[in-house]
Amino acid sequence: MTQAEIKLCSLLLQEHFGEIVEKIGVHLIRTGSQPLRVIAHDTGTSLDQVKKALCVLVQHNLVSYQVHKRGVVEYEAQCSRVLRMLRYPRYIYTTKTLYSDTGELIVEELLLNGKLTMSAVVKKVADRLTETMEDGKTMDYAEVSNTFVRLADTHFVQRCPSVPTTENSDPGPPPPAPTLVINEKDMYLVPKLSLIGKGKRRRSSDEDAAGEPRAKRPKHTTDNKEPIPDDGIYWQANLDRFHQHFRDQAIVSAVANRMDQTSSEIVRTMLRMSEITTSSSAPFTQPLSSNEIFRSLPVGYNISKQVLDQYLTLLADDPLEFVGKSGDSGGGMYVINLHKALASLATATLESVVQERFGSRCARIFRLVLQKKHLEQKQVEDFAMIPAKEAKDMLYKMLSENFISLQEIPKTPDHAPSRTFYLYTVNILSAARMLLHRCYKSIANLIERRQFETKENKRLLEKSQRVEAIIASMQATGAEEAQLQEIEEMITAPERQQLETLKRNVNKLDASEIQVDETIFLLESYIECTMKRL
Amino acid sequence: MELMTHPCFLTGSLNTQAPSTMASRGGGRGRGRGQLTFNMEAVGIGKGDALPPPTLQPSPLFPPLEFRPVPLPSGEEGEYVLALKQELRGAMRQLPYFIRPAVPKRDVERYSDKYQMSGPIDSAIDWNPDWRRLPRELKIRVRKLQKERITILLPKRPPKTSEDKEETIQKLETLEKKEEEVTSEEDEEKEEEEEKEEEEEEEYDEEEHEEETDYIMSYFDNGEDFGGDSDDNMDEAIY
């Protein structure tokens, strides 16, 4: 784990779970797998606090444990999983576009709580949806269950590994920690539940079902009397499937930008057909025949078979090689080259970064070196048609930032410098890694700056919150307009200005974080698929 | 080091025609120190070219940007995701998974501490994880007194007399133990009691809790405590 990653993980954990969890989490990321007592000793926190923190981390799938010999349980943190916390809003928004509000809330609850049973999820979501509905209407559990089943069928949520059911004749003491197993087939199997009920509002007690006299302190309305039917079956959000979806989205939009809407629709259809059949790390999708594609096109599209064939040929001949032709049977067998597509996207990201950072002439040189693979100093000047001095300057700037590297080719075995070729080249993998590292640093800086801005104006923020609370309570009790005006004037105009500026800055910083995370996703996907290939 | 003591090496123009002058300057310590190990022309720096000035300090913390950054994407989607992000951040702070460090004990015990039920202290967890899935060592032991309570509470109608005894023991213990621990015991006891779903017991809890302090916490007195003590002894007639 690089320092930048560790710093980012530390900031994320601290923002979402507090300082104790952050301390334990960062320690585990830094030092690898460790048992409980060693963690407590090394971090200097009390054993109870470490236990609490570990419970939270395991619940959220950020830390896993393993039983070693002699009954020692060791805990290990997954740094990459912690970094996924940046992407939670994107996951939730994607589900909203696919499955509307119900799906959105289901995934949100799963992400916020780490793992939940299906009945718990359905209940929570129904309650939340009921809150937002008009008075008198409630959300039925059945509808939420249906959405849940659909999410499971398309693999967006999956079952967590569960405790194996052992026979009672197991002699000896129980193991210090259960070894969780999951059967591949069962991962998306939804238990047969008959969840009947409606969401409940949290407000007045009149709407509660009669018969339960309200206690002074209202307790949970959990049905503790009945055994929960799906006890022990926990569900979590399947992040890999979301990543696959993002990747598909990126490819489709790239094709749309490069060619036109119709070709992007064709590519989208092909990707949709291979969603479940192709694993997420395959280099290309299963071959699809042109006839199949024609049949699966969305209903609104009235293009003839010939036009479709023309489009497919055009896509296959494109130098970007998103689509490849793998055979002629069935009217032509076509595949989507996923790895090549990711490589193109990563390269495009690099080019765009060079352009925005150094200018379009630098970008020209960069693209030239990318295309020609290895170039000498003189050749660069000639091909790019840029005067020597400027070309030199630009090359060195890019070299110092590690976008371009030098390749030595010796003429003699003694590698004498005067008799060696020095060629400029772009190593995409290492440039992508370097850029990824910079992205992590950027996000860490953005988060720190946002926290700094918020801390600076803490007093003002608290004051405005208090005023809002006062106004809200006064409105509830029916106050006059004049009184509300008075209270609002407690915040002076310059203070209001300051608050506005603060809000704008924080929004900008947040939006930048989201943007950088998109770049991170592309680069990480590219690096991952390249490493698998090597 | 060498580069700094020979400023003429990088500043001004490079003159490879006179290596002897440079070499003799150091008293002949290293021959041809001014010469480079590789051919400068290969990398593109010709003879007599002006080179950039040497850098004598680390690069600035915020280097000036040559080009303005591209504006952020705006629009419905961007704003929705932004609002979602901020909401999530706020929501996660309210969840029980957000562990706040324990409030440091102040120098003097204040009277208001009794009335401030400041969250669970270190050794309690707000939420109920599924203990079957976690290593056993992570389970925080509840206090011994709790264990006794648990065994007594298992039958549906626990004899209230033993709870009376518990009361007196508790009263004694408030003199010994710190009040916060007792508050947490009450909290944990309430959690256990809630699982039983006996409302009478719940209201009884409040009364026990109330009896810990000098004053009744809420002014509501519904009179149930009046007959509560003798509810279990069905032999006696209720007057």
mmCIF file of N, CA, C and O in Angstrom, chain A residues 314-348:
data_model
loop_
_atom_site.group_PDB
_atom_site.id
_atom_site.type_symbol
_atom_site.label_atom_id
_atom_site.label_comp_id
_atom_site.label_asym_id
_atom_site.label_seq_id
_atom_site.Cartn_x
_atom_site.Cartn_y
_atom_site.Cartn_z
ATOM 1 N N LEU A 314 -18.408 -1.742 -39.801
ATOM 2 C CA LEU A 314 -17.751 -0.472 -39.516
ATOM 3 C C LEU A 314 -17.090 -0.506 -38.137
ATOM 4 O O LEU A 314 -15.943 -0.083 -37.963
ATOM 5 N N LEU A 315 -17.832 -1.040 -37.171
ATOM 6 C CA LEU A 315 -17.292 -1.113 -35.815
ATOM 7 C C LEU A 315 -16.075 -2.032 -35.780
ATOM 8 O O LEU A 315 -15.090 -1.749 -35.107
ATOM 9 N N ALA A 316 -16.150 -3.142 -36.510
ATOM 10 C CA ALA A 316 -15.043 -4.096 -36.458
ATOM 11 C C ALA A 316 -13.808 -3.534 -37.139
ATOM 12 O O ALA A 316 -12.682 -3.876 -36.782
ATOM 13 N N ASP A 317 -14.001 -2.640 -38.119
ATOM 14 C CA ASP A 317 -12.848 -2.112 -38.845
ATOM 15 C C ASP A 317 -12.229 -0.913 -38.167
ATOM 16 O O ASP A 317 -11.161 -0.462 -38.553
ATOM 17 N N ASP A 318 -12.894 -0.381 -37.178
ATOM 18 C CA ASP A 318 -12.409 0.815 -36.499
ATOM 19 C C ASP A 318 -11.050 0.554 -35.853
ATOM 20 O O ASP A 318 -10.862 -0.493 -35.236
ATOM 21 N N PRO A 319 -10.100 1.478 -35.988
ATOM 22 C CA PRO A 319 -8.768 1.228 -35.411
ATOM 23 C C PRO A 319 -8.769 1.065 -33.905
ATOM 24 O O PRO A 319 -7.838 0.487 -33.355
ATOM 25 N N LEU A 320 -9.816 1.550 -33.237
ATOM 26 C CA LEU A 320 -9.842 1.398 -31.788
ATOM 27 C C LEU A 320 -10.100 -0.031 -31.363
ATOM 28 O O LEU A 320 -9.861 -0.391 -30.224
ATOM 29 N N GLU A 321 -10.650 -0.813 -32.273
ATOM 30 C CA GLU A 321 -10.847 -2.245 -32.031
ATOM 31 C C GLU A 321 -11.709 -2.546 -30.818
ATOM 32 O O GLU A 321 -11.425 -3.453 -30.050
ATOM 33 N N PHE A 322 -12.787 -1.811 -30.656
ATOM 34 C CA PHE A 322 -13.714 -2.172 -29.583
ATOM 35 C C PHE A 322 -14.425 -3.459 -29.925
ATOM 36 O O PHE A 322 -14.646 -4.322 -29.090
ATOM 37 N N VAL A 323 -14.810 -3.559 -31.172
ATOM 38 C CA VAL A 323 -15.545 -4.744 -31.621
ATOM 39 C C VAL A 323 -14.657 -5.499 -32.589
ATOM 40 O O VAL A 323 -13.978 -4.904 -33.422
ATOM 41 N N GLY A 324 -14.653 -6.817 -32.451
ATOM 42 C CA GLY A 324 -13.845 -7.630 -33.359
ATOM 43 C C GLY A 324 -14.707 -8.688 -34.004
ATOM 44 O O GLY A 324 -15.723 -9.114 -33.443
ATOM 45 N N LYS A 325 -14.298 -9.130 -35.163
ATOM 46 C CA LYS A 325 -15.051 -10.177 -35.845
ATOM 47 C C LYS A 325 -14.338 -11.487 -35.620
ATOM 48 O O LYS A 325 -13.136 -11.595 -35.873
ATOM 49 N N SER A 326 -15.047 -12.452 -35.115
ATOM 50 C CA SER A 326 -14.371 -13.696 -34.778
ATOM 51 C C SER A 326 -14.801 -14.853 -35.653
ATOM 52 O O SER A 326 -14.350 -15.972 -35.467
ATOM 53 N N GLY A 327 -15.661 -14.629 -36.612
ATOM 54 C CA GLY A 327 -16.069 -15.744 -37.462
ATOM 55 C C GLY A 327 -17.163 -15.287 -38.408
ATOM 56 O O GLY A 327 -17.635 -14.156 -38.334
ATOM 57 N N ASP A 328 -17.563 -16.182 -39.289
ATOM 58 C CA ASP A 328 -18.550 -15.782 -40.290
ATOM 59 C C ASP A 328 -19.871 -16.490 -40.153
ATOM 60 O O ASP A 328 -20.804 -16.190 -40.891
ATOM 61 N N SER A 329 -19.967 -17.453 -39.234
ATOM 62 C CA SER A 329 -21.217 -18.206 -39.151
ATOM 63 C C SER A 329 -22.328 -17.335 -38.570
ATOM 64 O O SER A 329 -22.063 -16.395 -37.833
ATOM 65 N N GLY A 330 -23.534 -17.656 -38.922
ATOM 66 C CA GLY A 330 -24.672 -16.928 -38.381
ATOM 67 C C GLY A 330 -24.731 -15.487 -38.823
ATOM 68 O O GLY A 330 -25.255 -14.641 -38.114
ATOM 69 N N GLY A 331 -24.180 -15.196 -39.965
ATOM 70 C CA GLY A 331 -24.193 -13.815 -40.442
ATOM 71 C C GLY A 331 -23.035 -13.001 -39.908
ATOM 72 O O GLY A 331 -23.030 -11.780 -40.011
ATOM 73 N N GLY A 332 -22.074 -13.634 -39.307
ATOM 74 C CA GLY A 332 -20.915 -12.914 -38.772
ATOM 75 C C GLY A 332 -20.917 -12.962 -37.257
ATOM 76 O O GLY A 332 -21.894 -12.565 -36.623
ATOM 77 N N MET A 333 -19.857 -13.484 -36.676
ATOM 78 C CA MET A 333 -19.754 -13.559 -35.216
ATOM 79 C C MET A 333 -18.914 -12.405 -34.727
ATOM 80 O O MET A 333 -17.789 -12.200 -35.191
ATOM 81 N N TYR A 334 -19.462 -11.665 -33.792
ATOM 82 C CA TYR A 334 -18.752 -10.482 -33.304
ATOM 83 C C TYR A 334 -18.535 -10.571 -31.816
ATOM 84 O O TYR A 334 -19.384 -11.076 -31.070
ATOM 85 N N VAL A 335 -17.397 -10.074 -31.388
ATOM 86 C CA VAL A 335 -17.102 -10.002 -29.946
ATOM 87 C C VAL A 335 -16.739 -8.575 -29.603
ATOM 88 O O VAL A 335 -16.357 -7.791 -30.472
ATOM 89 N N ILE A 336 -16.872 -8.275 -28.332
ATOM 90 C CA ILE A 336 -16.396 -6.970 -27.856
ATOM 91 C C ILE A 336 -15.099 -7.222 -27.113
ATOM 92 O O ILE A 336 -15.046 -8.020 -26.177
ATOM 93 N N ASN A 337 -14.054 -6.521 -27.533
ATOM 94 C CA ASN A 337 -12.759 -6.701 -26.882
ATOM 95 C C ASN A 337 -12.706 -5.832 -25.632
ATOM 96 O O ASN A 337 -12.417 -4.642 -25.702
ATOM 97 N N LEU A 338 -12.992 -6.460 -24.492
ATOM 98 C CA LEU A 338 -13.111 -5.659 -23.286
ATOM 99 C C LEU A 338 -11.768 -5.089 -22.855
ATOM 100 O O LEU A 338 -11.668 -3.921 -22.497
ATOM 101 N N HIS A 339 -10.746 -5.914 -22.911
ATOM 102 C CA HIS A 339 -9.450 -5.422 -22.447
ATOM 103 C C HIS A 339 -8.925 -4.322 -23.337
ATOM 104 O O HIS A 339 -8.391 -3.321 -22.867
ATOM 105 N N LYS A 340 -9.102 -4.526 -24.639
ATOM 106 C CA LYS A 340 -8.624 -3.477 -25.563
ATOM 107 C C LYS A 340 -9.397 -2.191 -25.315
ATOM 108 O O LYS A 340 -8.827 -1.096 -25.366
ATOM 109 N N ALA A 341 -10.695 -2.358 -25.064
ATOM 110 C CA ALA A 341 -11.515 -1.161 -24.839
ATOM 111 C C ALA A 341 -11.025 -0.417 -23.605
ATOM 112 O O ALA A 341 -10.886 0.811 -23.618
ATOM 113 N N LEU A 342 -10.739 -1.182 -22.533
ATOM 114 C CA LEU A 342 -10.258 -0.526 -21.317
ATOM 115 C C LEU A 342 -8.924 0.148 -21.568
ATOM 116 O O LEU A 342 -8.674 1.258 -21.072
ATOM 117 N N ALA A 343 -8.052 -0.510 -22.348
ATOM 118 C CA ALA A 343 -6.754 0.100 -22.629
ATOM 119 C C ALA A 343 -6.947 1.407 -23.389
ATOM 120 O O ALA A 343 -6.288 2.415 -23.094
ATOM 121 N N SER A 344 -7.858 1.406 -24.361
ATOM 122 C CA SER A 344 -8.110 2.644 -25.115
ATOM 123 C C SER A 344 -8.617 3.731 -24.202
ATOM 124 O O SER A 344 -8.207 4.901 -24.310
ATOM 125 N N LEU A 345 -9.533 3.358 -23.282
ATOM 126 C CA LEU A 345 -10.074 4.370 -22.381
ATOM 127 C C LEU A 345 -8.985 4.937 -21.490
ATOM 128 O O LEU A 345 -8.910 6.150 -21.269
ATOM 129 N N ALA A 346 -8.107 4.055 -20.990
ATOM 130 C CA ALA A 346 -7.033 4.546 -20.120
ATOM 131 C C ALA A 346 -6.099 5.466 -20.893
ATOM 132 O O ALA A 346 -5.676 6.524 -20.400
ATOM 133 N N THR A 347 -5.787 5.072 -22.134
ATOM 134 C CA THR A 347 -4.914 5.904 -22.948
ATOM 135 C C THR A 347 -5.552 7.259 -23.209
ATOM 136 O O THR A 347 -4.877 8.305 -23.152
ATOM 137 N N ALA A 348 -6.843 7.243 -23.493
ATOM 138 C CA ALA A 348 -7.532 8.513 -23.742
ATOM 139 C C ALA A 348 -7.478 9.397 -22.502
ATOM 140 O O ALA A 348 -7.313 10.625 -22.614
#
